[in-house]
Amino acid sequence: MDRKVLATAIAVAVIGSGLTACGNDPEASPSPATSISTATTPTPTTATPSATPTPSENPLFTEAKAVHALYMAQILSLEKAGGAETLPPGLEALVTGKYRKDVQDAYRKLKSIGSHADSNSTYQVKWIHQSQPKPGTTFAIRACVDASGVTIRDRSGNISGKGTLRQDDFSLIRRDNRLVIADGDSIRVKKCSG
């Protein structure tokens, strides 16, 4: 399977307007997630794992979970706004390199086609685990995200798709003394694998 950049996955899914069809085919192979995220700010309807460390938890893992939670909140806000020409400062601070460019390109495309997530769209992070970092990165996480609470509408306001269960993989690097996402992908799955 080809590597799918998380941000590009959203743009492809939204532009193709095939979200519902892809999400309902139980025999379909993994494909891009239909929605990256769903929480403008942490709200009672958005479940995110705690960034509070347990006594034995790796401090990098605690920091990576916090970055993931902020990223998800920023992405949902951008989806609800219908994309943007430039990344908002809060999201810009969380991504770097080619991944930053891919995220920006995806949300420019979203803006150009006029789609957006409903204002009441939500996601639920089922779990986050430490995973194997890609070469040249510092730390990695895998998250299982239930994005079925996301509804995508087209320019006319018609429902064009629903989110699905997806598995996110992020590799992070240290920049300016904090972790940022340098590489990522998201695939639609029937069941997340840890």
PDB file of C-alpha atoms in Angstrom:
ATOM      1  CA  MET A   1       0.000   0.000   0.000  1.00  0.00           C
ATOM      2  CA  ASP A   2       1.305   3.450  -0.893  1.00  0.00           C
ATOM      3  CA  ARG A   3       2.041   5.863   1.938  1.00  0.00           C
ATOM      4  CA  LYS A   4      -0.780   8.352   2.330  1.00  0.00           C
ATOM      5  CA  VAL A   5      -0.062  11.696   3.879  1.00  0.00           C
ATOM      6  CA  LEU A   6      -2.731  12.519   6.399  1.00  0.00           C
ATOM      7  CA  ALA A   7      -3.473  15.954   5.064  1.00  0.00           C
ATOM      8  CA  THR A   8      -3.621  14.820   1.454  1.00  0.00           C
ATOM      9  CA  ALA A   9      -5.922  11.998   2.476  1.00  0.00           C
ATOM     10  CA  ILE A  10      -8.518  14.440   3.691  1.00  0.00           C
ATOM     11  CA  ALA A  11      -8.383  16.566   0.584  1.00  0.00           C
ATOM     12  CA  VAL A  12      -8.682  13.525  -1.676  1.00  0.00           C
ATOM     13  CA  ALA A  13     -11.600  12.153   0.318  1.00  0.00           C
ATOM     14  CA  VAL A  14     -13.454  15.452   0.412  1.00  0.00           C
ATOM     15  CA  ILE A  15     -12.752  16.361  -3.211  1.00  0.00           C
ATOM     16  CA  GLY A  16     -13.855  12.930  -4.395  1.00  0.00           C
ATOM     17  CA  SER A  17     -17.111  13.208  -2.413  1.00  0.00           C
ATOM     18  CA  GLY A  18     -16.998   9.443  -2.137  1.00  0.00           C
ATOM     19  CA  LEU A  19     -16.814   9.454   1.628  1.00  0.00           C
ATOM     20  CA  THR A  20     -19.980   7.545   2.357  1.00  0.00           C
ATOM     21  CA  ALA A  21     -19.412   4.918  -0.305  1.00  0.00           C
ATOM     22  CA  CYS A  22     -15.856   4.285   0.826  1.00  0.00           C
ATOM     23  CA  GLY A  23     -16.850   4.123   4.454  1.00  0.00           C
ATOM     24  CA  ASN A  24     -19.591   1.567   3.871  1.00  0.00           C
ATOM     25  CA  ASP A  25     -17.660  -1.003   1.858  1.00  0.00           C
ATOM     26  CA  PRO A  26     -16.573  -3.660   4.365  1.00  0.00           C
ATOM     27  CA  GLU A  27     -14.367  -5.347   1.770  1.00  0.00           C
ATOM     28  CA  ALA A  28     -12.539  -2.171   0.748  1.00  0.00           C
ATOM     29  CA  SER A  29      -8.807  -2.047   1.233  1.00  0.00           C
ATOM     30  CA  PRO A  30      -7.341   0.605   3.487  1.00  0.00           C
ATOM     31  CA  SER A  31      -7.777   4.057   2.012  1.00  0.00           C
ATOM     32  CA  PRO A  32      -7.411   7.626   3.151  1.00  0.00           C
ATOM     33  CA  ALA A  33      -9.466   8.665   6.130  1.00  0.00           C
ATOM     34  CA  THR A  34     -12.531  10.671   5.296  1.00  0.00           C
ATOM     35  CA  SER A  35     -11.898  13.246   7.943  1.00  0.00           C
ATOM     36  CA  ILE A  36      -8.776  14.180   9.785  1.00  0.00           C
ATOM     37  CA  SER A  37     -10.225  15.460  12.924  1.00  0.00           C
ATOM     38  CA  THR A  38     -13.054  16.813  14.834  1.00  0.00           C
ATOM     39  CA  ALA A  39     -12.552  19.157  17.717  1.00  0.00           C
ATOM     40  CA  THR A  40     -11.955  22.883  17.510  1.00  0.00           C
ATOM     41  CA  THR A  41     -11.182  23.074  21.174  1.00  0.00           C
ATOM     42  CA  PRO A  42     -11.368  20.311  23.717  1.00  0.00           C
ATOM     43  CA  THR A  43     -15.058  19.973  24.532  1.00  0.00           C
ATOM     44  CA  PRO A  44     -17.145  17.495  26.486  1.00  0.00           C
ATOM     45  CA  THR A  45     -18.052  15.772  23.194  1.00  0.00           C
ATOM     46  CA  THR A  46     -14.415  15.245  22.262  1.00  0.00           C
ATOM     47  CA  ALA A  47     -12.626  12.420  24.015  1.00  0.00           C
ATOM     48  CA  THR A  48      -8.870  12.783  24.068  1.00  0.00           C
ATOM     49  CA  PRO A  49      -6.437  10.718  26.073  1.00  0.00           C
ATOM     50  CA  SER A  50      -4.922  12.465  29.032  1.00  0.00           C
ATOM     51  CA  ALA A  51      -1.616  14.210  28.548  1.00  0.00           C
ATOM     52  CA  THR A  52      -0.975  13.696  32.262  1.00  0.00           C
ATOM     53  CA  PRO A  53       1.869  11.228  32.668  1.00  0.00           C
ATOM     54  CA  THR A  54       1.525   8.055  34.646  1.00  0.00           C
ATOM     55  CA  PRO A  55       4.438   7.301  37.009  1.00  0.00           C
ATOM     56  CA  SER A  56       6.052   4.951  34.490  1.00  0.00           C
ATOM     57  CA  GLU A  57       5.158   6.826  31.286  1.00  0.00           C
ATOM     58  CA  ASN A  58       7.897   8.099  28.985  1.00  0.00           C
ATOM     59  CA  PRO A  59       7.860  11.943  29.093  1.00  0.00           C
ATOM     60  CA  LEU A  60       8.205  12.022  25.279  1.00  0.00           C
ATOM     61  CA  PHE A  61       5.023   9.942  25.008  1.00  0.00           C
ATOM     62  CA  THR A  62       3.198  12.360  27.304  1.00  0.00           C
ATOM     63  CA  GLU A  63       4.367  15.278  25.153  1.00  0.00           C
ATOM     64  CA  ALA A  64       3.451  13.470  21.901  1.00  0.00           C
ATOM     65  CA  LYS A  65      -0.082  12.804  23.199  1.00  0.00           C
ATOM     66  CA  ALA A  66      -0.458  16.500  24.005  1.00  0.00           C
ATOM     67  CA  VAL A  67       0.737  17.456  20.495  1.00  0.00           C
ATOM     68  CA  HIS A  68      -1.757  14.983  18.989  1.00  0.00           C
ATOM     69  CA  ALA A  69      -4.636  16.446  21.007  1.00  0.00           C
ATOM     70  CA  LEU A  70      -3.753  19.998  19.941  1.00  0.00           C
ATOM     71  CA  TYR A  71      -3.333  18.902  16.320  1.00  0.00           C
ATOM     72  CA  MET A  72      -6.746  17.239  16.280  1.00  0.00           C
ATOM     73  CA  ALA A  73      -8.387  20.350  17.749  1.00  0.00           C
ATOM     74  CA  GLN A  74      -6.689  22.623  15.192  1.00  0.00           C
ATOM     75  CA  ILE A  75      -7.574  20.374  12.251  1.00  0.00           C
ATOM     76  CA  LEU A  76     -11.238  20.163  13.222  1.00  0.00           C
ATOM     77  CA  SER A  77     -11.432  23.905  13.552  1.00  0.00           C
ATOM     78  CA  LEU A  78      -9.987  24.233  10.052  1.00  0.00           C
ATOM     79  CA  GLU A  79     -12.389  21.606   8.674  1.00  0.00           C
ATOM     80  CA  LYS A  80     -15.374  23.381  10.202  1.00  0.00           C
ATOM     81  CA  ALA A  81     -14.151  26.653   8.675  1.00  0.00           C
ATOM     82  CA  GLY A  82     -13.973  25.006   5.257  1.00  0.00           C
ATOM     83  CA  GLY A  83     -10.189  25.159   4.911  1.00  0.00           C
ATOM     84  CA  ALA A  84      -7.900  28.149   4.503  1.00  0.00           C
ATOM     85  CA  GLU A  85      -5.252  29.606   2.227  1.00  0.00           C
ATOM     86  CA  THR A  86      -2.680  29.552   5.034  1.00  0.00           C
ATOM     87  CA  LEU A  87      -2.409  27.523   8.203  1.00  0.00           C
ATOM     88  CA  PRO A  88      -3.529  29.227  11.391  1.00  0.00           C
ATOM     89  CA  PRO A  89      -0.669  29.923  13.840  1.00  0.00           C
ATOM     90  CA  GLY A  90      -1.829  27.218  16.259  1.00  0.00           C
ATOM     91  CA  LEU A  91      -1.564  24.540  13.572  1.00  0.00           C
ATOM     92  CA  GLU A  92       1.572  26.019  12.021  1.00  0.00           C
ATOM     93  CA  ALA A  93       3.314  25.522  15.384  1.00  0.00           C
ATOM     94  CA  LEU A  94       2.516  21.775  15.382  1.00  0.00           C
ATOM     95  CA  VAL A  95       3.748  20.697  11.924  1.00  0.00           C
ATOM     96  CA  THR A  96       6.990  21.043  10.006  1.00  0.00           C
ATOM     97  CA  GLY A  97       8.726  20.289   6.721  1.00  0.00           C
ATOM     98  CA  LYS A  98       7.017  18.482   3.879  1.00  0.00           C
ATOM     99  CA  TYR A  99       4.208  17.425   6.195  1.00  0.00           C
ATOM    100  CA  ARG A 100       3.414  21.082   6.904  1.00  0.00           C
ATOM    101  CA  LYS A 101       3.262  21.753   3.170  1.00  0.00           C
ATOM    102  CA  ASP A 102       0.992  18.746   2.624  1.00  0.00           C
ATOM    103  CA  VAL A 103      -1.403  19.899   5.352  1.00  0.00           C
ATOM    104  CA  GLN A 104      -1.495  23.412   3.927  1.00  0.00           C
ATOM    105  CA  ASP A 105      -2.087  22.131   0.379  1.00  0.00           C
ATOM    106  CA  ALA A 106      -4.946  19.916   1.580  1.00  0.00           C
ATOM    107  CA  TYR A 107      -6.728  22.763   3.337  1.00  0.00           C
ATOM    108  CA  ARG A 108      -6.270  25.083   0.362  1.00  0.00           C
ATOM    109  CA  LYS A 109      -8.000  22.420  -1.744  1.00  0.00           C
ATOM    110  CA  LEU A 110     -10.771  22.070   0.843  1.00  0.00           C
ATOM    111  CA  LYS A 111     -11.344  25.833   0.710  1.00  0.00           C
ATOM    112  CA  SER A 112     -11.371  25.842  -3.094  1.00  0.00           C
ATOM    113  CA  ILE A 113     -14.064  23.151  -3.347  1.00  0.00           C
ATOM    114  CA  GLY A 114     -16.226  24.740  -0.662  1.00  0.00           C
ATOM    115  CA  SER A 115     -16.712  21.695   1.580  1.00  0.00           C
ATOM    116  CA  HIS A 116     -16.715  21.866   5.366  1.00  0.00           C
ATOM    117  CA  ALA A 117     -17.430  19.784   8.456  1.00  0.00           C
ATOM    118  CA  ASP A 118     -20.688  20.435  10.308  1.00  0.00           C
ATOM    119  CA  SER A 119     -20.270  22.633  13.342  1.00  0.00           C
ATOM    120  CA  ASN A 120     -21.373  19.787  15.618  1.00  0.00           C
ATOM    121  CA  SER A 121     -18.884  17.269  14.160  1.00  0.00           C
ATOM    122  CA  THR A 122     -16.819  15.396  16.724  1.00  0.00           C
ATOM    123  CA  TYR A 123     -14.180  12.725  16.935  1.00  0.00           C
ATOM    124  CA  GLN A 124     -13.192  10.310  19.640  1.00  0.00           C
ATOM    125  CA  VAL A 125      -9.645   9.126  20.174  1.00  0.00           C
ATOM    126  CA  LYS A 126      -9.997   5.483  21.193  1.00  0.00           C
ATOM    127  CA  TRP A 127      -6.345   5.024  22.130  1.00  0.00           C
ATOM    128  CA  ILE A 128      -2.800   6.239  21.477  1.00  0.00           C
ATOM    129  CA  HIS A 129       0.288   4.046  21.661  1.00  0.00           C
ATOM    130  CA  GLN A 130       3.968   4.680  21.173  1.00  0.00           C
ATOM    131  CA  SER A 131       5.128   3.274  17.840  1.00  0.00           C
ATOM    132  CA  GLN A 132       8.315   2.933  15.806  1.00  0.00           C
ATOM    133  CA  PRO A 133       9.659   6.318  14.614  1.00  0.00           C
ATOM    134  CA  LYS A 134      10.584   6.744  10.968  1.00  0.00           C
ATOM    135  CA  PRO A 135      14.277   7.319  10.203  1.00  0.00           C
ATOM    136  CA  GLY A 136      15.358  10.840  11.098  1.00  0.00           C
ATOM    137  CA  THR A 137      12.540  11.389  13.603  1.00  0.00           C
ATOM    138  CA  THR A 138      12.596  11.436  17.398  1.00  0.00           C
ATOM    139  CA  PHE A 139       9.376   9.755  18.488  1.00  0.00           C
ATOM    140  CA  ALA A 140       6.245   8.199  16.965  1.00  0.00           C
ATOM    141  CA  ILE A 141       2.667   7.486  17.948  1.00  0.00           C
ATOM    142  CA  ARG A 142      -0.201   5.499  16.518  1.00  0.00           C
ATOM    143  CA  ALA A 143      -3.745   6.613  17.344  1.00  0.00           C
ATOM    144  CA  CYS A 144      -7.094   4.986  16.746  1.00  0.00           C
ATOM    145  CA  VAL A 145      -9.602   7.730  15.944  1.00  0.00           C
ATOM    146  CA  ASP A 146     -13.344   7.259  15.568  1.00  0.00           C
ATOM    147  CA  ALA A 147     -14.328  10.040  13.168  1.00  0.00           C
ATOM    148  CA  SER A 148     -17.859   8.717  12.577  1.00  0.00           C
ATOM    149  CA  GLY A 149     -19.139  11.843  14.339  1.00  0.00           C
ATOM    150  CA  VAL A 150     -17.930  13.992  11.424  1.00  0.00           C
ATOM    151  CA  THR A 151     -20.380  15.085   8.738  1.00  0.00           C
ATOM    152  CA  ILE A 152     -18.971  16.731   5.605  1.00  0.00           C
ATOM    153  CA  ARG A 153     -21.151  19.118   3.603  1.00  0.00           C
ATOM    154  CA  ASP A 154     -20.579  20.391   0.093  1.00  0.00           C
ATOM    155  CA  ARG A 155     -20.770  24.000  -1.082  1.00  0.00           C
ATOM    156  CA  SER A 156     -24.576  23.763  -1.308  1.00  0.00           C
ATOM    157  CA  GLY A 157     -24.930  22.427   2.227  1.00  0.00           C
ATOM    158  CA  ASN A 158     -25.753  18.876   1.163  1.00  0.00           C
ATOM    159  CA  ILE A 159     -24.168  16.005   3.067  1.00  0.00           C
ATOM    160  CA  SER A 160     -21.319  14.666   0.963  1.00  0.00           C
ATOM    161  CA  GLY A 161     -19.803  12.225   3.432  1.00  0.00           C
ATOM    162  CA  LYS A 162     -19.297  10.873   6.929  1.00  0.00           C
ATOM    163  CA  GLY A 163     -16.114  10.138   8.797  1.00  0.00           C
ATOM    164  CA  THR A 164     -14.988   6.596   9.550  1.00  0.00           C
ATOM    165  CA  LEU A 165     -12.703   4.719  11.907  1.00  0.00           C
ATOM    166  CA  ARG A 166      -9.121   5.523  11.050  1.00  0.00           C
ATOM    167  CA  GLN A 167      -5.632   4.785  12.222  1.00  0.00           C
ATOM    168  CA  ASP A 168      -3.217   7.700  12.405  1.00  0.00           C
ATOM    169  CA  ASP A 169       0.557   7.331  12.457  1.00  0.00           C
ATOM    170  CA  PHE A 170       2.668  10.382  13.314  1.00  0.00           C
ATOM    171  CA  SER A 171       6.438  10.717  13.519  1.00  0.00           C
ATOM    172  CA  LEU A 172       7.663  13.719  15.462  1.00  0.00           C
ATOM    173  CA  ILE A 173      10.904  15.647  15.740  1.00  0.00           C
ATOM    174  CA  ARG A 174      12.157  18.142  18.268  1.00  0.00           C
ATOM    175  CA  ARG A 175      12.098  21.753  17.000  1.00  0.00           C
ATOM    176  CA  ASP A 176      12.632  24.791  19.193  1.00  0.00           C
ATOM    177  CA  ASN A 177      12.738  22.489  22.228  1.00  0.00           C
ATOM    178  CA  ARG A 178       9.308  20.904  21.582  1.00  0.00           C
ATOM    179  CA  LEU A 179       7.890  18.018  19.572  1.00  0.00           C
ATOM    180  CA  VAL A 180       6.264  18.761  16.199  1.00  0.00           C
ATOM    181  CA  ILE A 181       4.783  16.429  13.582  1.00  0.00           C
ATOM    182  CA  ALA A 182       7.241  15.857  10.741  1.00  0.00           C
ATOM    183  CA  ASP A 183       5.544  12.924   8.993  1.00  0.00           C
ATOM    184  CA  GLY A 184       2.134  11.337   9.140  1.00  0.00           C
ATOM    185  CA  ASP A 185      -0.451   9.187   7.493  1.00  0.00           C
ATOM    186  CA  SER A 186      -3.987   8.066   8.119  1.00  0.00           C
ATOM    187  CA  ILE A 187      -5.811   5.054   6.777  1.00  0.00           C
ATOM    188  CA  ARG A 188      -9.425   4.002   6.976  1.00  0.00           C
ATOM    189  CA  VAL A 189      -9.653   0.730   8.855  1.00  0.00           C
ATOM    190  CA  LYS A 190     -12.287  -1.756  10.030  1.00  0.00           C
ATOM    191  CA  LYS A 191     -10.326  -2.227  13.248  1.00  0.00           C
ATOM    192  CA  CYS A 192      -7.306  -0.359  14.551  1.00  0.00           C
ATOM    193  CA  SER A 193      -4.166  -2.380  15.160  1.00  0.00           C
ATOM    194  CA  GLY A 194      -1.948  -1.367  18.040  1.00  0.00           C
TER     195      GLY A 194
END
